[in-house]
Short mmCIF file of C-alpha atoms (C1' of nucleotides) in Angstrom, two decimals:
data_model
loop_
_atom_site.label_atom_id
_atom_site.label_comp_id
_atom_site.label_asym_id
_atom_site.label_seq_id
_atom_site.Cartn_x
_atom_site.Cartn_y
_atom_site.Cartn_z
CA UNK V 1 -5.28 -25.34 -8.05
CA UNK V 2 -7.08 -26.49 -6.12
CA UNK V 3 -9.70 -29.34 -5.55
CA UNK V 4 -9.76 -32.85 -7.51
CA UNK V 5 -11.36 -31.18 -10.77
CA UNK V 6 -9.26 -34.10 -13.47
CA UNK V 7 -9.68 -37.22 -11.31
CA UNK V 8 -12.99 -35.96 -10.05
CA UNK V 9 -14.53 -35.17 -13.43
CA UNK V 10 -13.81 -38.34 -14.63
CA UNK V 11 -13.80 -40.90 -11.25
CA UNK V 12 -16.00 -40.48 -8.86
CA UNK V 13 -13.77 -41.42 -6.27
CA UNK V 14 -10.28 -39.09 -6.49
CA UNK V 15 -6.90 -40.65 -6.53
CA UNK V 16 -8.28 -43.89 -8.41
CA UNK V 17 -9.36 -42.99 -11.66
CA UNK V 18 -5.38 -43.04 -13.36
CA UNK V 19 -5.59 -46.52 -12.30
CA UNK V 20 -7.74 -47.86 -14.95
CA UNK V 21 -6.21 -47.05 -17.93
CA UNK V 22 -8.23 -45.34 -21.51
CA UNK V 23 -11.46 -44.82 -19.41
CA UNK V 24 -10.42 -41.76 -20.58
CA UNK V 25 -8.73 -39.52 -23.60
CA UNK V 26 -7.33 -37.59 -20.48
CA UNK V 27 -6.11 -40.89 -19.09
CA UNK V 28 -4.52 -42.54 -21.70
CA UNK V 29 -1.73 -40.14 -21.67
CA UNK V 30 -1.52 -40.24 -17.39
CA UNK V 31 0.77 -41.96 -15.76
CA UNK V 32 1.09 -42.76 -11.77
CA UNK V 33 4.51 -40.96 -10.10
CA UNK V 34 6.66 -41.60 -6.62
CA UNK V 35 8.31 -39.14 -5.06
CA UNK V 36 10.36 -40.08 -1.58
CA UNK V 37 10.53 -36.48 0.70
CA UNK V 38 12.93 -33.81 -0.77
CA UNK V 39 13.06 -35.32 -4.26
CA UNK V 40 12.34 -32.93 -6.81
CA UNK V 41 8.89 -32.36 -9.01
CA UNK V 42 10.34 -29.88 -10.95
CA UNK V 43 11.90 -26.64 -10.76
CA UNK V 44 11.56 -22.82 -11.36
CA UNK V 45 11.99 -22.07 -14.16
CA UNK V 46 11.88 -25.39 -15.79
CA UNK V 47 9.20 -25.29 -19.21
CA UNK V 48 6.95 -26.65 -18.05
CA UNK V 49 6.08 -30.40 -20.21
CA UNK V 50 3.07 -31.74 -17.39
CA UNK V 51 0.46 -30.59 -15.21
CA UNK V 52 0.12 -33.06 -12.04
CA UNK V 53 -2.47 -34.30 -9.63
CA UNK V 54 -1.38 -34.91 -5.89
CA UNK V 55 -2.99 -38.58 -5.45
CA UNK V 56 -1.06 -38.89 -1.98
CA UNK V 57 1.22 -37.23 0.50
CA UNK V 58 2.08 -33.45 0.81
CA UNK V 59 3.93 -30.99 -2.04
CA UNK V 60 5.88 -27.44 -1.27
CA UNK V 61 6.01 -25.18 -4.02
CA UNK V 62 8.03 -22.56 -3.40
CA UNK V 63 10.11 -19.81 -4.92
CA UNK V 64 13.92 -18.64 -4.03
CA UNK V 65 15.72 -16.09 -3.99
CA UNK V 66 19.30 -15.55 -5.52
CA UNK V 67 20.88 -16.55 -2.02
CA UNK V 68 18.79 -18.62 -0.85
CA UNK V 69 15.62 -16.80 0.73
CA UNK V 70 12.76 -19.10 0.73
CA UNK V 71 8.99 -18.52 0.45
CA UNK V 72 7.04 -21.10 0.65
CA UNK V 73 3.30 -20.13 -1.76
CA UNK V 74 1.79 -22.74 -1.12
CA UNK V 75 1.44 -26.82 0.03
CA UNK V 76 -0.34 -29.29 -2.14
CA UNK V 77 -1.82 -32.62 -0.65
CA UNK V 78 -4.79 -35.06 -2.70
CA UNK V 79 -6.42 -33.81 -4.76
CA UNK V 80 -4.48 -30.78 -6.10
CA UNK V 81 -3.50 -29.79 -8.39
CA UNK V 82 0.27 -28.09 -10.11
CA UNK V 83 2.06 -27.12 -13.12
CA UNK V 84 -0.17 -25.52 -15.32
CA UNK V 85 2.34 -22.66 -16.25
CA UNK V 86 0.16 -21.76 -20.42
CA UNK V 87 3.21 -20.17 -20.13
CA UNK V 88 5.42 -21.99 -20.56
CA UNK V 89 8.14 -22.04 -17.98
CA UNK V 90 7.47 -22.93 -13.57
CA UNK V 91 6.70 -20.40 -11.55
CA UNK V 92 7.65 -22.49 -8.95
CA UNK V 93 9.23 -25.18 -7.47
CA UNK V 94 7.93 -28.40 -6.62
CA UNK V 95 8.71 -31.01 -3.75
CA UNK V 96 7.92 -33.74 -1.69
CA UNK V 97 7.13 -34.00 2.21
CA UNK V 98 6.42 -37.30 2.45
CA UNK V 99 5.95 -39.93 0.75
CA UNK V 100 4.05 -38.60 -2.57
CA UNK V 101 1.36 -40.14 -5.29
CA UNK V 102 1.68 -37.84 -7.70
CA UNK V 103 -0.77 -38.48 -11.39
CA UNK V 104 1.65 -37.18 -14.21
CA UNK V 105 -0.52 -35.69 -17.54
CA UNK V 106 0.71 -34.70 -20.39
CA UNK V 107 0.99 -30.58 -21.53
CA UNK V 108 -0.28 -32.00 -24.86
CA UNK V 109 -3.13 -33.92 -24.15
CA UNK V 110 -3.75 -31.49 -21.17
CA UNK V 111 -4.34 -28.85 -23.16
CA UNK V 112 -6.52 -30.36 -26.27
CA UNK V 113 -8.75 -32.17 -23.72
CA UNK V 114 -8.82 -28.15 -21.97
CA UNK V 115 -9.92 -27.08 -26.02
CA UNK V 116 -12.16 -30.08 -26.36
CA UNK V 117 -14.28 -30.98 -23.44
CA UNK V 118 -16.95 -28.27 -22.90
CA UNK V 119 -16.92 -27.20 -19.68
CA UNK V 120 -13.25 -27.76 -18.78
CA UNK V 121 -11.56 -24.37 -19.00
CA UNK V 122 -14.65 -22.69 -17.65
CA UNK V 123 -13.88 -25.32 -14.16
CA UNK V 124 -10.18 -24.22 -14.06
CA UNK V 125 -10.55 -21.11 -14.65
CA UNK V 126 -12.97 -21.40 -11.62
CA UNK V 127 -10.35 -22.97 -9.77
CA UNK V 128 -7.50 -20.48 -10.75
CA UNK V 129 -10.20 -17.52 -9.65
CA UNK V 130 -10.71 -19.10 -6.39
CA UNK V 131 -6.72 -19.96 -5.82
CA UNK V 132 -6.17 -16.41 -6.91
CA UNK V 133 -8.08 -15.02 -3.80
CA UNK V 134 -6.35 -17.59 -1.71
CA UNK V 135 -3.54 -15.89 -2.80
CA UNK V 136 -4.79 -12.56 -1.60
CA UNK V 137 -4.86 -13.76 1.91
CA UNK V 138 -1.51 -15.30 1.61
CA UNK V 139 -0.22 -11.49 0.57
CA UNK V 140 -2.73 -9.86 3.35
CA UNK V 141 -0.98 -12.42 5.93
CA UNK V 142 2.92 -12.13 4.18
CA UNK V 143 2.30 -7.82 4.77
CA UNK V 144 0.37 -6.65 7.38
CA UNK V 145 0.39 -10.02 9.85
CA UNK V 146 2.37 -9.94 13.02
CA UNK V 147 3.86 -13.58 14.18
CA UNK V 148 1.08 -14.92 16.29
CA UNK V 149 -1.81 -13.84 13.82
CA UNK V 150 0.26 -15.72 11.48
CA UNK V 151 0.95 -18.91 13.58
CA UNK V 152 -2.97 -19.15 14.14
CA UNK V 153 -4.12 -18.65 10.67
CA UNK V 154 -1.45 -21.42 9.42
CA UNK V 155 -2.33 -23.86 12.37
CA UNK V 156 -6.32 -23.20 11.73
CA UNK V 157 -5.70 -22.64 7.77
CA UNK V 158 -4.42 -26.28 8.27
CA UNK V 159 -6.59 -27.76 10.44
CA UNK V 160 -9.77 -26.94 7.60
CA UNK V 161 -7.68 -28.33 5.12
CA UNK V 162 -7.43 -31.43 6.89
CA UNK V 163 -10.78 -31.59 7.60
CA UNK V 164 -10.09 -32.30 11.37
CA UNK V 165 -11.61 -29.89 14.21
CA UNK V 166 -8.68 -31.19 16.86
CA UNK V 167 -6.33 -33.09 15.55
CA UNK V 168 -3.31 -32.18 13.17
CA UNK V 169 -1.14 -33.68 10.97
CA UNK V 170 1.29 -31.67 10.82
CA UNK V 171 3.59 -33.26 7.99
CA UNK V 172 6.20 -29.96 7.33
CA UNK V 173 9.33 -29.55 9.40
CA UNK V 174 9.51 -25.32 10.87
CA UNK V 175 11.35 -24.56 8.39
CA UNK V 176 8.94 -25.17 5.86
CA UNK V 177 6.40 -23.32 7.88
CA UNK V 178 8.70 -20.73 8.66
CA UNK V 179 9.31 -20.50 4.69
CA UNK V 180 5.72 -20.20 4.48
CA UNK V 181 4.68 -17.05 7.29
CA UNK V 182 7.86 -15.50 5.98
CA UNK V 183 9.20 -15.45 9.62
CA UNK V 184 11.95 -18.32 11.11
CA UNK V 185 12.46 -21.59 12.33
CA UNK V 186 12.78 -20.39 15.79
CA UNK V 187 10.13 -17.23 14.99
CA UNK V 188 7.73 -20.59 14.62
CA UNK V 189 8.90 -22.21 17.71
CA UNK V 190 8.60 -20.12 19.93
CA UNK V 191 5.20 -18.83 19.34
CA UNK V 192 4.60 -21.95 19.19
CA UNK V 193 5.41 -22.71 22.46
CA UNK V 194 4.13 -19.65 23.41
CA UNK V 195 0.20 -20.51 22.68
CA UNK V 196 0.65 -24.10 24.56
CA UNK V 197 1.98 -22.26 26.91
CA UNK V 198 -1.59 -19.85 26.65
CA UNK V 199 -3.24 -23.12 26.84
CA UNK V 200 -4.62 -23.14 22.26
CA UNK V 201 -2.84 -26.00 21.68
CA UNK V 202 -0.90 -28.86 23.03
CA UNK V 203 1.80 -30.63 21.13
CA UNK V 204 1.90 -34.66 21.06
CA UNK V 205 4.67 -34.58 19.11
CA UNK V 206 6.46 -32.22 16.51
CA UNK V 207 4.19 -33.65 13.99
CA UNK V 208 1.11 -33.88 15.71
CA UNK V 209 -0.49 -30.55 16.85
CA UNK V 210 -3.91 -30.79 18.82
CA UNK V 211 -6.25 -27.88 18.90
CA UNK V 212 -7.16 -26.63 22.36
CA UNK V 213 -8.96 -22.97 22.14
CA UNK V 214 -10.22 -22.68 18.23
CA UNK V 215 -11.89 -20.13 18.84
CA UNK V 216 -9.17 -17.94 20.21
CA UNK V 217 -6.87 -19.23 16.90
CA UNK V 218 -9.48 -18.58 14.36
CA UNK V 219 -9.93 -14.73 16.53
CA UNK V 220 -5.97 -14.67 16.26
CA UNK V 221 -5.85 -15.81 13.04
CA UNK V 222 -8.47 -13.26 11.27
CA UNK V 223 -5.90 -10.09 13.45
CA UNK V 224 -7.98 -9.22 16.13
CA UNK V 225 -5.28 -8.11 18.88
CA UNK V 226 -8.18 -8.47 21.08
CA UNK V 227 -7.37 -6.66 24.12
CA UNK V 228 -9.71 -8.58 26.96
CA UNK V 229 -8.29 -12.00 27.07
CA UNK L 1 -7.06 -10.82 -14.66
CA UNK L 2 -4.31 -8.85 -16.82
CA UNK L 3 -4.45 -7.28 -20.12
CA UNK L 4 -6.89 -6.67 -21.98
CA UNK L 5 -8.79 -9.74 -23.11
CA UNK L 6 -12.42 -8.65 -23.40
CA UNK L 7 -12.37 -5.36 -25.62
CA UNK L 8 -8.97 -6.31 -27.46
CA UNK L 9 -10.97 -9.26 -28.73
CA UNK L 10 -13.57 -8.03 -30.16
CA UNK L 11 -11.59 -4.35 -31.63
CA UNK L 12 -7.92 -4.48 -32.61
CA UNK L 13 -8.55 -0.90 -29.62
CA UNK L 14 -8.35 -1.05 -26.88
CA UNK L 15 -10.61 1.26 -24.80
CA UNK L 16 -12.78 2.34 -27.18
CA UNK L 17 -14.58 -1.29 -28.08
CA UNK L 18 -17.38 -0.39 -25.48
CA UNK L 19 -18.55 3.12 -27.43
CA UNK L 20 -19.30 1.22 -30.41
CA UNK L 21 -22.53 -0.21 -28.68
CA UNK L 22 -24.71 -3.57 -29.38
CA UNK L 23 -20.79 -4.42 -31.89
CA UNK L 24 -21.09 -7.36 -30.46
CA UNK L 25 -23.79 -9.54 -27.96
CA UNK L 26 -21.09 -8.18 -25.67
CA UNK L 27 -21.45 -4.72 -25.83
CA UNK L 28 -24.85 -4.11 -25.66
CA UNK L 29 -24.57 -5.56 -21.53
CA UNK L 30 -21.24 -3.01 -21.48
CA UNK L 31 -21.58 0.46 -19.77
CA UNK L 32 -19.12 3.49 -19.23
CA UNK L 33 -18.54 4.22 -15.75
CA UNK L 34 -16.61 7.14 -14.18
CA UNK L 35 -14.99 6.69 -10.55
CA UNK L 36 -13.55 10.42 -9.02
CA UNK L 37 -10.50 9.57 -6.82
CA UNK L 38 -10.82 7.76 -3.74
CA UNK L 39 -14.46 6.78 -4.82
CA UNK L 40 -15.12 2.76 -4.34
CA UNK L 41 -15.58 0.43 -7.03
CA UNK L 42 -16.98 -2.39 -5.11
CA UNK L 43 -15.74 -3.87 -1.73
CA UNK L 44 -14.46 -7.55 -0.05
CA UNK L 45 -17.09 -8.94 0.67
CA UNK L 46 -19.18 -7.40 -2.02
CA UNK L 47 -21.91 -9.85 -4.27
CA UNK L 48 -19.79 -9.75 -7.42
CA UNK L 49 -22.35 -8.84 -9.58
CA UNK L 50 -20.39 -7.06 -12.35
CA UNK L 51 -16.90 -6.70 -14.35
CA UNK L 52 -14.75 -4.16 -14.96
CA UNK L 53 -12.22 -2.99 -17.40
CA UNK L 54 -10.18 -0.45 -16.90
CA UNK L 55 -10.34 1.65 -19.90
CA UNK L 56 -8.51 4.53 -18.26
CA UNK L 57 -6.37 5.80 -14.86
CA UNK L 58 -6.08 3.51 -12.24
CA UNK L 59 -7.48 1.37 -9.64
CA UNK L 60 -6.21 0.22 -5.50
CA UNK L 61 -7.20 -3.37 -4.74
CA UNK L 62 -6.72 -3.77 -1.47
CA UNK L 63 -7.58 -6.29 1.54
CA UNK L 64 -8.40 -5.03 5.41
CA UNK L 65 -7.75 -6.08 8.98
CA UNK L 66 -10.30 -5.50 11.48
CA UNK L 67 -7.60 -3.12 12.85
CA UNK L 68 -7.63 -1.03 9.75
CA UNK L 69 -4.30 -2.66 8.78
CA UNK L 70 -4.00 -2.78 4.73
CA UNK L 71 -3.10 -4.78 2.21
CA UNK L 72 -2.23 -3.57 -1.79
CA UNK L 73 -3.16 -6.43 -3.68
CA UNK L 74 -2.40 -5.10 -6.77
CA UNK L 75 -2.60 -1.90 -8.91
CA UNK L 76 -4.55 -2.07 -11.73
CA UNK L 77 -4.92 0.06 -15.22
CA UNK L 78 -5.94 0.42 -18.53
CA UNK L 79 -6.89 -2.28 -20.45
CA UNK L 80 -6.92 -4.51 -17.33
CA UNK L 81 -9.95 -6.50 -15.86
CA UNK L 82 -11.37 -6.39 -12.60
CA UNK L 83 -14.31 -8.45 -9.98
CA UNK L 84 -14.54 -11.17 -11.90
CA UNK L 85 -15.40 -13.76 -8.68
CA UNK L 86 -17.47 -17.05 -9.75
CA UNK L 87 -17.46 -17.92 -6.02
CA UNK L 88 -19.49 -15.04 -5.58
CA UNK L 89 -17.88 -12.69 -3.60
CA UNK L 90 -15.44 -9.80 -4.03
CA UNK L 91 -12.38 -11.07 -2.58
CA UNK L 92 -10.86 -7.17 -2.29
CA UNK L 93 -12.16 -4.15 -1.99
CA UNK L 94 -11.32 -1.72 -5.87
CA UNK L 95 -10.74 2.05 -5.31
CA UNK L 96 -9.95 4.44 -8.20
CA UNK L 97 -6.59 5.73 -7.11
CA UNK L 98 -6.84 9.04 -9.69
CA UNK L 99 -9.83 10.32 -12.23
CA UNK L 100 -11.34 6.35 -13.46
CA UNK L 101 -12.74 5.36 -16.80
CA UNK L 102 -14.66 1.68 -16.51
CA UNK L 103 -16.08 -0.38 -18.34
CA UNK L 104 -19.06 -2.40 -16.97
CA UNK L 105 -19.82 -5.68 -18.16
CA UNK L 106 -23.27 -7.81 -16.13
CA UNK L 107 -21.26 -11.51 -14.06
CA UNK L 108 -24.61 -12.56 -15.99
CA UNK L 109 -23.82 -11.92 -19.84
CA UNK L 110 -20.38 -12.57 -18.91
CA UNK L 111 -20.88 -16.21 -17.71
CA UNK L 112 -22.89 -16.59 -20.67
CA UNK L 113 -19.95 -15.31 -23.21
CA UNK L 114 -17.41 -17.49 -21.50
CA UNK L 115 -19.63 -20.25 -22.48
CA UNK L 116 -20.64 -19.89 -25.39
CA UNK L 117 -17.53 -18.31 -27.29
CA UNK L 118 -14.93 -20.73 -27.77
CA UNK L 119 -11.65 -20.26 -26.83
CA UNK L 120 -12.77 -17.52 -24.42
CA UNK L 121 -13.20 -19.13 -21.29
CA UNK L 122 -9.59 -20.67 -22.19
CA UNK L 123 -7.91 -17.09 -22.24
CA UNK L 124 -8.91 -16.17 -19.63
CA UNK L 125 -7.98 -19.19 -18.00
CA UNK L 126 -4.26 -18.24 -19.58
CA UNK L 127 -4.42 -14.71 -18.28
CA UNK L 128 -5.42 -15.83 -14.13
CA UNK L 129 -2.71 -18.23 -14.35
CA UNK L 130 -0.63 -15.26 -15.57
CA UNK L 131 -1.93 -13.13 -12.73
CA UNK L 132 -1.42 -16.39 -10.28
CA UNK L 133 2.65 -16.43 -10.99
CA UNK L 134 2.47 -12.87 -10.64
CA UNK L 135 0.86 -13.08 -7.20
CA UNK L 136 3.31 -16.19 -6.46
CA UNK L 137 6.06 -13.10 -7.12
CA UNK L 138 4.37 -10.82 -4.89
CA UNK L 139 4.47 -13.36 -2.28
CA UNK L 140 8.06 -13.58 -2.60
CA UNK L 141 8.91 -9.94 -2.46
CA UNK L 142 5.59 -9.74 0.69
CA UNK L 143 7.50 -12.06 3.14
CA UNK L 144 11.16 -12.54 2.26
CA UNK L 145 12.74 -9.09 0.89
CA UNK L 146 13.84 -6.03 2.42
CA UNK L 147 12.61 -2.66 2.86
CA UNK L 148 15.13 -1.25 -0.32
CA UNK L 149 14.40 -4.21 -2.20
CA UNK L 150 10.98 -3.96 -1.96
CA UNK L 151 10.64 -0.62 -2.93
CA UNK L 152 13.45 -1.47 -5.82
CA UNK L 153 11.02 -3.53 -6.96
CA UNK L 154 7.83 -1.67 -7.21
CA UNK L 155 9.75 1.02 -9.14
CA UNK L 156 11.01 -1.15 -11.56
CA UNK L 157 7.73 -3.29 -11.74
CA UNK L 158 5.83 0.16 -12.17
CA UNK L 159 8.26 1.58 -14.93
CA UNK L 160 7.63 -1.77 -16.77
CA UNK L 161 4.05 -1.23 -16.33
CA UNK L 162 4.04 1.95 -18.34
CA UNK L 163 6.31 0.63 -20.75
CA UNK L 164 8.42 3.47 -20.16
CA UNK L 165 12.34 3.12 -18.91
CA UNK L 166 12.93 6.13 -17.43
CA UNK L 167 10.53 8.66 -16.42
CA UNK L 168 7.86 6.90 -14.54
CA UNK L 169 4.31 8.70 -13.07
CA UNK L 170 3.20 7.51 -9.45
CA UNK L 171 0.04 8.52 -9.35
CA UNK L 172 -1.02 6.60 -6.01
CA UNK L 173 0.69 8.40 -2.22
CA UNK L 174 3.23 6.95 -0.12
CA UNK L 175 0.74 5.46 1.81
CA UNK L 176 -0.62 3.23 -1.18
CA UNK L 177 3.14 2.43 -1.96
CA UNK L 178 3.65 0.86 1.40
CA UNK L 179 0.40 -0.58 1.58
CA UNK L 180 1.14 -2.50 -1.44
CA UNK L 181 5.18 -2.80 0.16
CA UNK L 182 4.06 -4.42 3.02
CA UNK L 183 6.64 -1.07 4.87
CA UNK L 184 5.06 2.36 6.36
CA UNK L 185 4.76 5.70 4.96
CA UNK L 186 8.09 6.77 6.73
CA UNK L 187 10.16 3.76 5.13
CA UNK L 188 9.16 4.36 1.34
CA UNK L 189 9.94 7.66 2.08
CA UNK L 190 13.46 7.03 3.35
CA UNK L 191 14.27 3.92 1.10
CA UNK L 192 13.40 7.17 -1.77
CA UNK L 193 15.95 9.52 -0.10
CA UNK L 194 18.22 7.25 0.37
CA UNK L 195 18.04 6.00 -3.65
CA UNK L 196 18.65 9.76 -4.69
CA UNK L 197 21.42 10.15 -1.92
CA UNK L 198 22.82 7.53 -4.28
CA UNK L 199 22.00 8.81 -7.01
CA UNK L 200 19.98 5.64 -8.12
CA UNK L 201 17.10 7.90 -8.63
CA UNK L 202 15.86 11.44 -9.28
CA UNK L 203 12.27 12.86 -7.93
CA UNK L 204 10.98 15.75 -10.24
CA UNK L 205 8.04 15.92 -7.66
CA UNK L 206 6.13 13.90 -5.42
CA UNK L 207 4.36 11.99 -8.62
CA UNK L 208 7.09 11.71 -10.94
CA UNK L 209 10.83 9.52 -10.78
CA UNK L 210 13.43 9.20 -12.57
CA UNK L 211 15.34 6.27 -13.31
CA UNK L 212 18.70 7.29 -12.94
CA UNK L 213 20.67 3.48 -12.19
CA UNK L 214 17.85 0.76 -13.36
CA UNK L 215 20.61 -1.92 -13.54
CA UNK L 216 21.44 -1.35 -10.00
CA UNK L 217 17.77 -0.98 -9.25
CA UNK L 218 17.25 -4.06 -11.36
CA UNK L 219 20.22 -6.39 -9.10
CA UNK L 220 18.31 -4.71 -5.67
CA UNK L 221 15.36 -6.08 -6.81
CA UNK L 222 16.18 -9.77 -7.87
CA UNK L 223 17.35 -9.66 -4.69
CA UNK L 224 21.17 -9.09 -5.34
CA UNK L 225 22.34 -7.93 -1.76
CA UNK L 226 25.36 -6.90 -4.24
CA UNK L 227 28.15 -6.46 -1.73
CA UNK L 228 30.32 -4.62 -4.25
CA UNK L 229 29.11 -1.42 -4.85
"C1'" DC N 1 -2.34 33.77 0.24
"C1'" DG N 2 -3.48 30.23 3.25
"C1'" DC N 3 -4.94 26.37 4.45
"C1'" DA N 4 -4.79 21.02 3.90
"C1'" DA N 5 -2.84 17.25 2.93
"C1'" DA N 6 0.75 14.73 1.39
"C1'" DC N 7 5.41 13.92 2.20
"C1'" DT N 8 10.20 14.79 4.66
"C1'" DT N 9 13.31 13.65 8.60
"C1'" DG N 10 14.61 12.74 13.04
"C1'" DA N 11 14.39 10.15 17.81
"C1'" DT N 12 12.68 6.43 19.70
"C1'" DG N 13 10.84 1.21 20.75
"C1'" DT N 14 9.24 -2.85 19.50
"C1'" DT N 15 8.73 -6.49 16.79
"C1'" DG N 16 11.18 -10.38 15.06
"C1'" DC N 17 15.65 -11.96 13.17
"C1'" DT N 18 20.28 -13.91 14.67
"C1'" DC N 19 24.02 -16.11 16.89
"C1'" DA N 20 24.32 -19.90 20.01
"C1'" DA N 21 23.77 -23.30 22.54
"C1'" DG N 22 21.45 -27.70 24.89
"C1'" DC N 23 17.94 -31.07 24.04
"C1'" DT N 24 14.69 -34.41 21.90
"C1'" DA N 25 12.94 -38.23 19.50
"C1'" DG N 26 13.25 -41.43 15.39
"C1'" DG N 27 16.79 -44.87 13.24
"C1'" DT N 28 21.06 -47.55 13.13
"C1'" DG N 29 24.82 -50.56 13.85
"C1'" DG N 30 26.77 -52.71 17.54
"C1'" DC W 1 17.85 -54.02 22.63
"C1'" DC W 2 20.36 -50.32 24.41
"C1'" DA W 3 23.45 -46.69 23.64
"C1'" DC W 4 24.30 -43.46 20.03
"C1'" DC W 5 24.67 -40.23 16.63
"C1'" DT W 6 22.16 -36.36 13.84
"C1'" DA W 7 18.62 -33.47 11.56
"C1'" DG W 8 15.52 -31.43 13.30
"C1'" DC W 9 13.73 -28.09 17.64
"C1'" DT W 10 13.76 -25.32 21.96
"C1'" DT W 11 15.83 -21.76 24.53
"C1'" DG W 12 18.20 -17.72 25.58
"C1'" DA W 13 20.93 -13.17 24.78
"C1'" DG W 14 21.48 -9.77 22.03
"C1'" DC W 15 20.71 -6.80 17.61
"C1'" DA W 16 19.10 -4.78 13.15
"C1'" DA W 17 16.04 -3.52 10.80
"C1'" DC W 18 12.26 -1.68 10.38
"C1'" DA W 19 7.79 0.58 13.11
"C1'" DT W 20 5.72 4.34 15.81
"C1'" DC W 21 5.79 8.76 17.58
"C1'" DA W 22 6.37 13.88 17.00
"C1'" DA W 23 8.27 17.19 14.45
"C1'" DG W 24 8.85 20.66 10.31
"C1'" DT W 25 8.96 21.24 5.70
"C1'" DT W 26 6.87 21.23 0.38
"C1'" DT W 27 2.48 20.92 -2.84
"C1'" DG W 28 -1.07 21.66 -4.99
"C1'" DC W 29 -5.99 23.65 -4.52
"C1'" DG W 30 -9.93 27.36 -3.38
#
DNA sequence: CGCAAACTTGATGTTGCTCAAGCTAGGTGG
DNA sequence: CCACCTAGCTTGAGCAACATCAAGTTTGCG
């Protein structure tokens, strides 16, 4: 789910709501939690007993095939929700990428809130619809885009998410990026090198990318093969 | 969205609710609609003015890249909903595959119903969550499965959807299947031929498939490369 | 019966994967 | 403070899976 719909509902300052105890029914049952890089929040198939909101840091959500092939369905950062699964079992695993702070809500209390707070279910529904729309775009990317288009989409998407036009902080490894795009580490690396040689980006460090030609990257991301140029 | 949550709510006989005019507030604003094969219900980017429930037939939902590459995000059949987009614009195009009967609900009335019917928003939310979970599985398929695994997943998935263990009616063309799996027509055809030669399936006609070795197909679909056999 | 659309099959091509080194950077201990 | 060490990244060579291009074949409909 997307964009602070829990804390924001009760406190206009996202990320601080849970620290004021019992200001609302929900906060009474919420608790802060920290995760070190690589730690698991919950695993695919677990019973969904809690809903989490990311306060700080970045989380990867992924699914595995039996032989270890991995696909990261989404990255979650500050203000975003994870773990809501009315069906019972979690559909994916959630792991901390860097140092992560989470706010945890008990499932039962969350459900009660949905029932008792007029308009809350509708807000969640709108968030879920938005997320579904994003999921469809990702299917298009995974099923029909080439490597350059995938990497360009990733760069533009992350930049938008971070709100910067130019500098782009990439806390995840190349392996994470590869598993997010349905590529291998090597192909991601090669594609970034190619972008660098073409002057589309610059790499300050592995984790810090500068977007030099946003126009061209957006063209690529959109799937315009663009014969000129 | 999934599984008759509109008509089923008001009438236990799915597909017949809209035919009894004004039995509920929603029906007062619903209307039946027919579409010939290939006809468009709505297009990606259109303002979402209506929500549709499939009464009969099958609909494909897809997204396009500028150069015509297509990815079918989902097939919809009897009892399933399409077109709910609170954000305003449709995220995908919807087209009839065969002769389709739809029940159309006005957006405004649908929204009013959400606000005024206790529990309705929650039901929709649960359906949306279920759909999200399916979307994640499709990402795994599109990003990490090979051609055989994809086709096997398609066969098992369609069989489950139709409720049959053995016979499988495939109203869509090979092109539709290919665009659903992120493959080409030729690869789908070759893979089906291979399955036939291996005794996993039999083709009565192009549109009618018999599942002979469900076990093995499910193994394949799950991604078990299975060295024995 | 004939036609067109859909499907199958074959030959060749290309993209991205695999395997295999090197390289770089950040953290640790001497 | 510096050298080492390791995890992560880059680069290269060869390869496999799937795409593309090109005929044929079947199917369903008028």
